[in-house]
XYZ file of C-alpha atoms in Angstrom:
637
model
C 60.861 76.076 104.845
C 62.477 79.132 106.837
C 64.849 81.334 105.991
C 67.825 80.003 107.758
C 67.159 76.312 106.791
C 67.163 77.850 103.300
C 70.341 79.396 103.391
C 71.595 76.043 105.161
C 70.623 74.030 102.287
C 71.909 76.400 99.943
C 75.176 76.468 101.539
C 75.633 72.816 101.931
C 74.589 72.258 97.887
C 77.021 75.083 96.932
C 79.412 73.468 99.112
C 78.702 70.162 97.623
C 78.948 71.265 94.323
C 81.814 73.127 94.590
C 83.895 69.697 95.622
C 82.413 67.847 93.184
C 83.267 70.464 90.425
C 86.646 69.844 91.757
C 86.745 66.404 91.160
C 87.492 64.605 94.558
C 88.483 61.717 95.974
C 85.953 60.194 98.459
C 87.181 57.522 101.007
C 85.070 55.667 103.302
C 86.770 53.677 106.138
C 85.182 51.249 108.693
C 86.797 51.315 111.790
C 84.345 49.344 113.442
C 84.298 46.168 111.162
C 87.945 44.764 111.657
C 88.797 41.508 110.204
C 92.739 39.850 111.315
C 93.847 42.837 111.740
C 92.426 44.397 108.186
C 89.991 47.229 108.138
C 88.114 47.903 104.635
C 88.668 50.768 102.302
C 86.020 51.937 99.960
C 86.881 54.838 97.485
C 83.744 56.296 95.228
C 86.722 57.805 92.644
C 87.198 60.858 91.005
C 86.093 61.272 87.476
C 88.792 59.308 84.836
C 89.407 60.448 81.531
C 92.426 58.417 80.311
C 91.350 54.553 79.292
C 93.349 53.390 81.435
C 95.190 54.354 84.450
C 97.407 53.186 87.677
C 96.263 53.433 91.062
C 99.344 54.326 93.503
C 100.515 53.552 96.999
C 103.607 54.929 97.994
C 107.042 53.703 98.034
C 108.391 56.435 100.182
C 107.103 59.411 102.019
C 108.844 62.453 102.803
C 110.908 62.011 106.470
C 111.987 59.303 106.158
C 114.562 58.588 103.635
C 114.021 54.843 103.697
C 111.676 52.715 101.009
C 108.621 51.707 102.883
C 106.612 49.775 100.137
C 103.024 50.372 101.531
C 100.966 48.990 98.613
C 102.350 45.789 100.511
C 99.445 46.015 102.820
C 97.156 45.955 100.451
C 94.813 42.800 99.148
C 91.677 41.648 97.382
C 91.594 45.618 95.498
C 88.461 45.558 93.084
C 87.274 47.978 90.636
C 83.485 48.441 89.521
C 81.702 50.762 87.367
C 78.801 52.776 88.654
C 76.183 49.515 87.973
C 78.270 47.199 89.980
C 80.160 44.951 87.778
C 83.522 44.722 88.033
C 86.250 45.935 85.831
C 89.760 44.590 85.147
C 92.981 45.077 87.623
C 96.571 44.290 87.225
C 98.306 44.709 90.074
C 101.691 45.902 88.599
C 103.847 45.391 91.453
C 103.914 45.937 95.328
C 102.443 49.819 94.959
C 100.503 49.788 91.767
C 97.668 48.595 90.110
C 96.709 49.146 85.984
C 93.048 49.792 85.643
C 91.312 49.085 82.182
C 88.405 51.253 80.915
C 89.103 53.724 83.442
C 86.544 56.119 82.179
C 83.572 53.444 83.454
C 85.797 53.541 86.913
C 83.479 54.590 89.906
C 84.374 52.659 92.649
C 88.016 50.738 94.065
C 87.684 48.572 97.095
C 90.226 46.907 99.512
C 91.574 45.785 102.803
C 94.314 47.373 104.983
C 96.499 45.351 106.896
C 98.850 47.042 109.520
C 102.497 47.387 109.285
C 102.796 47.163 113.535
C 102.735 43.285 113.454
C 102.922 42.489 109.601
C 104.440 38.771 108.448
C 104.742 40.123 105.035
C 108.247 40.655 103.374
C 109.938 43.655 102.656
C 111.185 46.514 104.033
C 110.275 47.396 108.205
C 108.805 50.288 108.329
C 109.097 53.199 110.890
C 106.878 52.764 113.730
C 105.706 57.090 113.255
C 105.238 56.000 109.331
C 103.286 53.069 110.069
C 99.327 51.776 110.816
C 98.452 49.717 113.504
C 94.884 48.075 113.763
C 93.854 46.726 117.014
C 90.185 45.995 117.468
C 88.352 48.094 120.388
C 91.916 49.487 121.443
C 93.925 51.942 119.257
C 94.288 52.494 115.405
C 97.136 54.445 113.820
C 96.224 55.919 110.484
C 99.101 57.378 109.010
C 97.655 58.281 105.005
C 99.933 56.814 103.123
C 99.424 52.972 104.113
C 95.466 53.680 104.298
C 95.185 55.921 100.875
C 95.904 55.890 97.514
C 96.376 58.210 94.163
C 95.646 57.852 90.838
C 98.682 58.929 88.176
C 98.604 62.798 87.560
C 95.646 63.154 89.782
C 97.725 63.835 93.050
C 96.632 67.793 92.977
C 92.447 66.494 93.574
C 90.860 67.023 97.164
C 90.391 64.093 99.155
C 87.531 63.218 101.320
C 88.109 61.241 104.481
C 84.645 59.123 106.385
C 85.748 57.389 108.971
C 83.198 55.465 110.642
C 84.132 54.588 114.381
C 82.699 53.529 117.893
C 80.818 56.074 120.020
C 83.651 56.294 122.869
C 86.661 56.470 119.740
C 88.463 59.887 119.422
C 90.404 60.687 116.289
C 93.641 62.799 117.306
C 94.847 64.465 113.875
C 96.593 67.808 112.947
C 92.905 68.258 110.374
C 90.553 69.906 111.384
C 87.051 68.056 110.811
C 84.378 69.288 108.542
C 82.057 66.722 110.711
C 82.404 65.217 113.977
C 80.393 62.441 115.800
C 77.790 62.763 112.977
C 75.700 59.450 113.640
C 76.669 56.891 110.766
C 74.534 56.773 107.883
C 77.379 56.628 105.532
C 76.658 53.091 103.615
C 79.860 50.750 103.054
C 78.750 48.769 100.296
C 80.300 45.329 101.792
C 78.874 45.247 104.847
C 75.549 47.016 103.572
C 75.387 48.984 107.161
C 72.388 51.089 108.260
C 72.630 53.730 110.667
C 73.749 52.883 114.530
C 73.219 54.814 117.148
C 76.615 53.428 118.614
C 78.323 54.461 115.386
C 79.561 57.786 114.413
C 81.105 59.305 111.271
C 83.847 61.919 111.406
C 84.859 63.843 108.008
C 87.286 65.426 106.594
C 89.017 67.169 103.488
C 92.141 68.018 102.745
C 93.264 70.152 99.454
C 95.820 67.572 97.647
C 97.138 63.923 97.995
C 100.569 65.835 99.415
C 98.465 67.421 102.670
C 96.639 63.965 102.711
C 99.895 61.792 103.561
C 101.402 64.889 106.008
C 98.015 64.065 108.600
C 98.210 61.179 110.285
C 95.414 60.553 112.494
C 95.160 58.215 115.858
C 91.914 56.953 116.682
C 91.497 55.394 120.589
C 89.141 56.209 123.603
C 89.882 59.814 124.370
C 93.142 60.795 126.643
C 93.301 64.403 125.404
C 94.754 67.650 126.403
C 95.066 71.483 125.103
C 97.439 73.736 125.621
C 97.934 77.743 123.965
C 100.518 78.680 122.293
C 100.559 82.104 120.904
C 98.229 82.065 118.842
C 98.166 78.252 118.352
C 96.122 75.701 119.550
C 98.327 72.604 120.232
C 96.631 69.260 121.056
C 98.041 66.146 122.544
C 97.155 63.173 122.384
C 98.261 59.790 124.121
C 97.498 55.923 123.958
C 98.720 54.199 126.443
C 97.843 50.767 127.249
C 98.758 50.507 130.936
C 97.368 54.278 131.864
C 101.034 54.752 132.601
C 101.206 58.308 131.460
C 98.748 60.491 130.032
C 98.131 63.520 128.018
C 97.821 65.650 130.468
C 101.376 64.706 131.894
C 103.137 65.209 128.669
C 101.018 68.394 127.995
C 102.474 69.661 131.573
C 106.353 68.564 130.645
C 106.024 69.859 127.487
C 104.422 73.238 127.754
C 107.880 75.273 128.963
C 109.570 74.178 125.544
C 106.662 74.797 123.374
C 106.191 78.664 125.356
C 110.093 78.906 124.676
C 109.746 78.056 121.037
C 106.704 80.623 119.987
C 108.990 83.596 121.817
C 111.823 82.160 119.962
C 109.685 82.559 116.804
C 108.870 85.917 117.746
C 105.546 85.005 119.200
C 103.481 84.416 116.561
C 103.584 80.889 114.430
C 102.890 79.543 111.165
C 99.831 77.239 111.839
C 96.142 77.720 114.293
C 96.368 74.351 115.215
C 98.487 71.200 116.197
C 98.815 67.990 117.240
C 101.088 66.102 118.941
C 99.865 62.700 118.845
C 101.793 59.757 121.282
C 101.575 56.198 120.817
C 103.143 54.413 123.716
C 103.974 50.297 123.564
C 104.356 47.988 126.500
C 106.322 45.393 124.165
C 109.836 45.063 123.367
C 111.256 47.065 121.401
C 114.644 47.726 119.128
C 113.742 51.616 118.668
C 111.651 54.716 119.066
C 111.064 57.380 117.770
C 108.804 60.423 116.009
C 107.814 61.539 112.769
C 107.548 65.316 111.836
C 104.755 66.582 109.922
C 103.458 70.540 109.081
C 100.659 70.165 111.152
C 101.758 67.517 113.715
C 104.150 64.955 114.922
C 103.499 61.343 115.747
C 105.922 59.464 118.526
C 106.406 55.695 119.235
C 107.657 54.765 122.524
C 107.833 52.243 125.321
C 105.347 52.751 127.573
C 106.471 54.453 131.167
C 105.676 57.135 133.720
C 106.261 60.171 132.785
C 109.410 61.363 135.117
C 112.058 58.985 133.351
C 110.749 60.228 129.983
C 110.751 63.879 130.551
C 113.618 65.308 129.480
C 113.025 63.163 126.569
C 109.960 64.206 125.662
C 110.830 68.080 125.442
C 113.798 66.776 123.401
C 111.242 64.945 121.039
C 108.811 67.944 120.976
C 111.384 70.827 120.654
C 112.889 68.916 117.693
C 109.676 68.366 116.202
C 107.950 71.314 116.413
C 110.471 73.221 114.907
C 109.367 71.838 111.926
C 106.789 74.007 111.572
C 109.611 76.105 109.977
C 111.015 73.867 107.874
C 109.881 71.943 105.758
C 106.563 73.677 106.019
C 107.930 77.124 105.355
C 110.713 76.287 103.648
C 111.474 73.595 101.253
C 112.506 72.926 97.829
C 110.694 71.620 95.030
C 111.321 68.093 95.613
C 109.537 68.280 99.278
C 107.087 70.584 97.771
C 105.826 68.326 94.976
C 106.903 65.272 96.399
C 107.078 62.024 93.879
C 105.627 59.295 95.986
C 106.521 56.223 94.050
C 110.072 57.513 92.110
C 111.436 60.229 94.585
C 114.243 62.941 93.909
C 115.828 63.603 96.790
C 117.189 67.398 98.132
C 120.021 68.028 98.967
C 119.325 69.916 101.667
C 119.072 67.739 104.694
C 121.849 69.802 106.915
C 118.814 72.254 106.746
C 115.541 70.126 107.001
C 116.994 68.144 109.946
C 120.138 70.071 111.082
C 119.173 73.198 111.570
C 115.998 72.102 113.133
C 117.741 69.910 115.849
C 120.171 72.767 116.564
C 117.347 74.566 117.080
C 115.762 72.248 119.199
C 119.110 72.605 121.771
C 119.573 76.339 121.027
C 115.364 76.995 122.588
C 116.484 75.465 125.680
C 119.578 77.329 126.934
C 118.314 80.657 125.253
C 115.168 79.860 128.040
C 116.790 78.832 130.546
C 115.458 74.660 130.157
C 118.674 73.244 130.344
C 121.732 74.910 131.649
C 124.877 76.356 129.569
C 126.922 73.111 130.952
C 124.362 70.821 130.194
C 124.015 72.548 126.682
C 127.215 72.034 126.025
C 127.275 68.443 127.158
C 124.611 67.735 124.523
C 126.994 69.143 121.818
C 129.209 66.722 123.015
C 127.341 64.044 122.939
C 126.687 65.159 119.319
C 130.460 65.205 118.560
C 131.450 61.894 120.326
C 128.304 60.361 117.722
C 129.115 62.404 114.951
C 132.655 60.884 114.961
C 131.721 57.309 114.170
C 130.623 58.793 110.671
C 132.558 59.999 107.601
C 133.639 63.281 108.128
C 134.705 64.046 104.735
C 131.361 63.409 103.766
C 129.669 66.377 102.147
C 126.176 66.755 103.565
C 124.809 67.687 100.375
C 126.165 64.683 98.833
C 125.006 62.996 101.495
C 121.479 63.993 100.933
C 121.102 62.521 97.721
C 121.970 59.040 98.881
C 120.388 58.806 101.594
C 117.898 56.171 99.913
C 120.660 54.100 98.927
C 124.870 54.994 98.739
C 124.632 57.130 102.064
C 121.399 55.357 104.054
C 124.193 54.364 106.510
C 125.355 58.004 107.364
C 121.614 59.452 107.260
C 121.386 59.292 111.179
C 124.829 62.177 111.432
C 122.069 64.526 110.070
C 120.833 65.157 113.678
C 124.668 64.839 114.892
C 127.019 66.783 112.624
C 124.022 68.425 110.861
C 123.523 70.302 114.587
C 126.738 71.285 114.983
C 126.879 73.028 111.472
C 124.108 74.776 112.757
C 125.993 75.629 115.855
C 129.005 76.988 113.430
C 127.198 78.666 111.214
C 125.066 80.340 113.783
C 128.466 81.491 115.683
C 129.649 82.682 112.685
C 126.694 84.424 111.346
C 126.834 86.340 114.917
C 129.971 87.336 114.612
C 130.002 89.050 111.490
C 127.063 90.680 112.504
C 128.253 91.876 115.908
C 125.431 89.605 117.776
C 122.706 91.297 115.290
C 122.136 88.338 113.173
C 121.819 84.349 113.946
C 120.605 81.304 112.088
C 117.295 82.310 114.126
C 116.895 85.847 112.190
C 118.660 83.686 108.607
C 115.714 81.080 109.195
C 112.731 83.515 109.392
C 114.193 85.494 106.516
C 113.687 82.281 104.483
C 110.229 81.606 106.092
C 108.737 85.260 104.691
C 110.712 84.798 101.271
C 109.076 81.267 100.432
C 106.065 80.399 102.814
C 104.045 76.824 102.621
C 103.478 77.500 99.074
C 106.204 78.129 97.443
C 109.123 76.019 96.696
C 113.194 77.321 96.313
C 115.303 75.848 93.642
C 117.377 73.022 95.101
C 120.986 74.429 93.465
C 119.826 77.839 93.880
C 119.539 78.142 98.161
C 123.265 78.821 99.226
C 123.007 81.745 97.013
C 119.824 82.546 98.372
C 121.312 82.282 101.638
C 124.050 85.025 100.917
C 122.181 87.140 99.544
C 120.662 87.560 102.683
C 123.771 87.443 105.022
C 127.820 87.825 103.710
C 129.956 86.503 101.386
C 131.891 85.238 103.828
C 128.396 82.664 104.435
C 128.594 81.440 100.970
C 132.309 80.749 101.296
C 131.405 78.585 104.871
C 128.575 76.657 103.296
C 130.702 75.397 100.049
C 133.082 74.098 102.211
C 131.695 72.512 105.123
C 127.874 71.702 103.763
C 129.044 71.252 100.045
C 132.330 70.262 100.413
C 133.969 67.541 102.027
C 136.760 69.424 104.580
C 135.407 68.664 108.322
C 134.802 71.218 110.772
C 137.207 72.310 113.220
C 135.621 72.306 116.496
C 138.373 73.904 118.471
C 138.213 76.625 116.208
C 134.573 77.028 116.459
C 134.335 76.946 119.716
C 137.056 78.725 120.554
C 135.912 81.873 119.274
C 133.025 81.688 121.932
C 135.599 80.887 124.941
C 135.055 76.783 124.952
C 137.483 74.440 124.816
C 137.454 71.074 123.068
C 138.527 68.570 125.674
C 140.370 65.498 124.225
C 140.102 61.850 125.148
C 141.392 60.615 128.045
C 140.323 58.106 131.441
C 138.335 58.841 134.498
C 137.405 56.572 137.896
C 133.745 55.442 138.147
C 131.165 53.100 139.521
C 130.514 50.206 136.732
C 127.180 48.847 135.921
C 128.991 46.237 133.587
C 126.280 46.047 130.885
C 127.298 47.913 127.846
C 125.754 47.260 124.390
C 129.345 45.408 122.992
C 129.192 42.687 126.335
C 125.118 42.074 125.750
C 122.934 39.876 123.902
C 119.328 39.144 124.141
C 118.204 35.569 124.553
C 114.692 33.530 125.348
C 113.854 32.302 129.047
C 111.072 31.012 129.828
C 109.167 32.215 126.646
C 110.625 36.113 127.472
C 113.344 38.010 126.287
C 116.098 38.260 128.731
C 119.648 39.898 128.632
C 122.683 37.816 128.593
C 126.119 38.125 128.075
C 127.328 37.995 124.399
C 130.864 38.870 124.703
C 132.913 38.222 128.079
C 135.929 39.821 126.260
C 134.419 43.154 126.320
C 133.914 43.393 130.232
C 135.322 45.944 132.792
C 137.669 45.194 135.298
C 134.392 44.963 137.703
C 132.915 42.502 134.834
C 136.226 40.109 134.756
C 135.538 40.468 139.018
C 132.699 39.012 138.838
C 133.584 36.013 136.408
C 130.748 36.594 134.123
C 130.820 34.130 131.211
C 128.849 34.202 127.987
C 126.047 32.767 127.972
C 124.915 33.629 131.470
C 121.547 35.039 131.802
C 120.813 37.829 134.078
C 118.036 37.674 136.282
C 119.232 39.292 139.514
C 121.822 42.209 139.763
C 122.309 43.308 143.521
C 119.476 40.931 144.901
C 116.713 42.780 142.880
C 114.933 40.967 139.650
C 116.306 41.840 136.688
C 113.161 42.301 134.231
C 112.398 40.864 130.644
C 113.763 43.026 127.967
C 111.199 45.294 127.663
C 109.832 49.308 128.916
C 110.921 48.499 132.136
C 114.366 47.874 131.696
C 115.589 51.556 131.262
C 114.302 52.365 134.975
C 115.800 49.144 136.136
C 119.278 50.080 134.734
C 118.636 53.740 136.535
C 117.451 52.261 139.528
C 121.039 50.120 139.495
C 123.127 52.807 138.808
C 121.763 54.819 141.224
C 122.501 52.626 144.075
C 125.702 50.841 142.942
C 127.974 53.665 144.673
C 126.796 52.740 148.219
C 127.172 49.273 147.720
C 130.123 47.298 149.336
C 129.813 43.870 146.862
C 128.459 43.599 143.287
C 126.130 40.607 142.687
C 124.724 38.942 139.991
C 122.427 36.041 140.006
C 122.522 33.928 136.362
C 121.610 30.990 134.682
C 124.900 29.260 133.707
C 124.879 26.299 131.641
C 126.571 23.617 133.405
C 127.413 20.374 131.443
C 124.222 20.480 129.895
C 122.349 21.292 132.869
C 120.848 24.610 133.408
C 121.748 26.374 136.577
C 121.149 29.476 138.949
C 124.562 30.638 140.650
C 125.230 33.925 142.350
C 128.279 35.860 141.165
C 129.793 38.520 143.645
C 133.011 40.591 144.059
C 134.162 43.566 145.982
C 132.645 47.025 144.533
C 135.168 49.073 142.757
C 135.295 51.711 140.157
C 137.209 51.400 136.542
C 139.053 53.002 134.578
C 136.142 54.846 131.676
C 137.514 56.501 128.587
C 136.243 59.547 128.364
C 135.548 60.958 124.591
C 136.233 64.300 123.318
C 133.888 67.268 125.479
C 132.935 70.959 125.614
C 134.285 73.231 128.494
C 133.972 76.562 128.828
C 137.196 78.414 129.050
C 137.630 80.484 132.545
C 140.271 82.732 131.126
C 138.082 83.632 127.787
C 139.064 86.548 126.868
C 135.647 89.864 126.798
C 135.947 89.220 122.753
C 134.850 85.291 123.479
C 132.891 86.169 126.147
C 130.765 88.848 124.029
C 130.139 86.394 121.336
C 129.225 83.514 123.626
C 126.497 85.808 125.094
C 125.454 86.248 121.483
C 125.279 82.866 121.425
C 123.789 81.815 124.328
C 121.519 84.050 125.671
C 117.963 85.597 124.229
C 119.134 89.068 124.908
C 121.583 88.635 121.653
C 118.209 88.546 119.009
């Protein structure tokens, strides 16, 4: 044997040893062998020293401040000792099992079902925090409906096989410790032997808590890279149709991610990331992404890429940022997160506030968005923020958002980005433009770091201790306490004026979310009218009636609810000004009898209410006019 095969083999057995010393976890996964929608598990188990133990799934993970239930997806789970036979399970309820003689454990078996198109009761779960299994096309592996734990044995490594086809990719924040290896990995159900069209990919991660932060996407490969700083960020996209792909979002996104490592003073956290993008040509309620420290996984409705592109760097500003916090700063219950009985923080104005100010403040400081359109996204904000309790305190609110609060979680990224906005004013002020919510932020970063964990009661004083009293004084009473912020006051000390309600003339399209229904037509979901008492004056024009289902507005078809309905609706709108009479075709029910009629009036515009808005005062005086450059602009850090 030569020298470097040698040192090879010593390597790999010290390697080897090392991670068995340590006690791991060792998961095989099929990929290839998918049965109604189930793909296998196989786990050769750690070493067990109790007689007994529990084998966890979790109830929750952190993000998303909902109960998710995944040990739902699991059936048939077996346990055997290192000879084969099998040992005894109780399955305790929906995320645990009780495992007698666990000290003869070697081996737990099962089968994954995915939470995409699940019959199974219980709680939906968020299409980010979900799995999806579809043979030959696309398979969402998000940990913590794949994985599970044993009890006090959440600090072991883990070790991830995932056997796939040759032409699969696996998109994931990890970085692999093998790729494309050909499969020689043994599952011992199937009782495979190597294929050349089969290939493993490995990898490890340090704890159960890095494990369920890494989701992974496996498809055929639409990849793309882009540098940042001294980051690698991947992106990744499925999308059925070839509608967009990850080049185009790489291209859309690139501006905001540039404008966020300069607005992190050029230099970030993490070597590597992924943005991973799962796009759905089916109807759907809602969308959305999940952060992670590593990565962030989106679920949308399938489209080209120019209606979704100011979306997109919404999405990825917002979710990037999160590289700050909760990665670099979080307290202890994020940073030892209880899986099946979680404590909540109360910090949530900070986790998800802060970081969706942030996503807003990036864009104006660079020049994505303009200072008007800025401010007409803080509107937006306040107009949303106002159909929640105001007297809330956000801390309180934190701690219920599992349960008492889960209906006012959502003014986290409304109210929680306009504290940001008023604290960073503030913080600017007192500092004579010096010192923002930016500078307060990083302060926090280089005090705590991934690895170490604040005291949940303990941050506020944190907090002054590295700003003013005056800080401490802001965040009892508007984070803590229940007194709602003034707006006019905050704004007006940077020269913009809180506009109140009031009524202005424009071009209806009718359809509003309070006049709409959705109802089946020939086997597809079409919109109808639910409420003819909610209309417009162009609506009561047109004699719409509930009922009626829409299937031609101005002579074009009107599509099944579905991706395409959004550029419909923009298409409409679009044109509706130059348009001389409004017309609707429906099917009206007509004594019984279905019927297609054509509804038509003269064009006219309505009266709109308009909600409460941000202007920018043109008599602000140079004090309001300093600070607002403070503000606004990057020249201020």
């Amino acid at each position: 044997m030569n020298k470097s095969k040698l040192i090879t083999l010593l390597v790999a057995m010290f390697l080897s040893a090392s991670l068995w010393a340590a006690n791991p976890y060792k998961y095989t996964v099929d990929l290839t062998k998918i049965v109604d929608d189930k793909v296998y598990v196989e786990l050769s188990t750690p070493k067990i020293k109790q007689k007994e133990i529990t084998f966890y799934l979790p109830k929750i993970i952190p993000g998303t401040y909902a109960i998710a239930d995944y040990g739902r997806m699991i059936s048939e789970l077996k346990a055997y000792d290192k000879k084969g036979r099998e040992i005894s399970v109780e399955r305790l309820d929906d995320n645990s099992w009780k495992i007698k003689n666990a000290k003869k454990l070697r081996k737990i078996t099962y089968w994954v079902e995915d939470t995409y198109d699940t019959q199974k009761e219980g709680p939906s779960i968020f299409q980010p925090a979900g799995t999806n299994i579809e043979a030959d096309k696309n398979i969402i592996v998000n940990p913590s409906g794949f994985f599970g734990y044993f009890e006090g044995m959440k600090k072991e490594p883990f070790e991830l096989n995932f056997i796939r086809e040759k032409d699969f990719y696996g998109a994931t924040g990890l970085k692999a410790d093998i790729v494309g290896s050909m499969a020689t990995i043994s599952l011992s159900k199937e009782n495979n032997s190597s294929d050349e069209d089969k290939f493993v990919d490995r990898f490890n991660v340090e704890d159960y808590d890095r494990l369920v932060d890494s989701p992974l996407m496996y498809s055929k490969v639409d990849t793309a890279i882009v540098r940042v700083a001294n980051t690698e960020v991947l992106v990744a996209s499925y999308s059925p149709n070839n509608k967009v792909t990850a080049k185009e979002i790489a291209e859309s996104i690139s501006e905001v991610l540039d404008a966020q490592s300069k607005f992190l003073g050029g230099e970030l956290p993490v070597d590597k990331y992924a943005f991973i993008f799962y796009f759905t040509d089916q109807p759907v309620q809602s969308f959305g992404a999940l952060e992670h420290s590593y990565s962030s996984f989106y679920f949308m409705p399938e489209s080209t890429i120019g209606p979704m592109n100011q979306q997109l760097r919404d999405f990825a500003a917002h979710e990037f940022f999160h590289i700050v916090t909760p990665l670099n700063i979080h307290s202890e219950e994020i940073g030892s997160f209880d899986f099946n009985d979680p404590k909540m923080s109360r910090h949530l104005w900070m986790y998800e506030g802060m970081t969706e100010y942030f996503a807003g403040s990036v864009q104006v400081k660079y020049g994505l968005v303009s200072p008007q359109e800025y401010l007409g996204m803080l509107s937006q904000k306040m107009v949303i923020a106002g159909q929640f309790k105001d007297t809330l305190a956000f801390t309180d609110l934190s701690l219920g958002a599992l349960d008492q609060y889960a209906d006012q979680y959502y003014n986290v990224y409304q109210k929680g980005a306009l504290l940001g906005a008023a604290l960073d004013i503030k913080l600017r002020k007192l500092s004579d433009g010096a010192y923002g919510v930016q500078n307060m932020m990083a302060d926090l970063s280089k005090k705590y770091g991934k690895d170490v964990s604040f005291k949940d009661e303990q941050l506020f004083d944190e907090i002054v201790g590295l700003t003013y009293p005056e800080i401490g004084e802001f965040l009892n009473t508007y984070v803590a306490g229940n007194t709602p912020l003034d707006y006019k006051e905050v704004f007006d000390q940077v020269g913009v004026d809180v506009v109140l309600d009031g009524t202005t003339k424009q071009y209806s399209i009718v359809l509003n979310q309070s006049n709409i229904r959705v109802i089946q037509h020939d086997g597809k979901p079409y919109l109808s009218i639910g409420n003819d008492q909610a209309m417009d004056d162009m609506g009561r024009a047109l004699k719409l009636q509930n009922g009626d289902i829409l299937i031609k507005m101005n002579g074009e078809e009107f599509p099944p609810l579905g991706p395409e309905i959004n550029t419909f609706i923009t298409d409409q709108f679009s044109k509706i000004p130059q348009l001389e009479t409004f017309t609707f075709t429906v099917i009206r029910d007509i004594d019984g009898e279905k019927k297609e009629i054509v509804l038509s009036a003269p064009n006219q515009q309505v009266d709109v209410p308009t909600p409460l808005s941000l202007a920018f005062n043109l008599g602000a005086s140079p004090e309001q006019l300093k600070l607002r450059r403070y503000w606004l602009e990057i020249a201020a850090n």
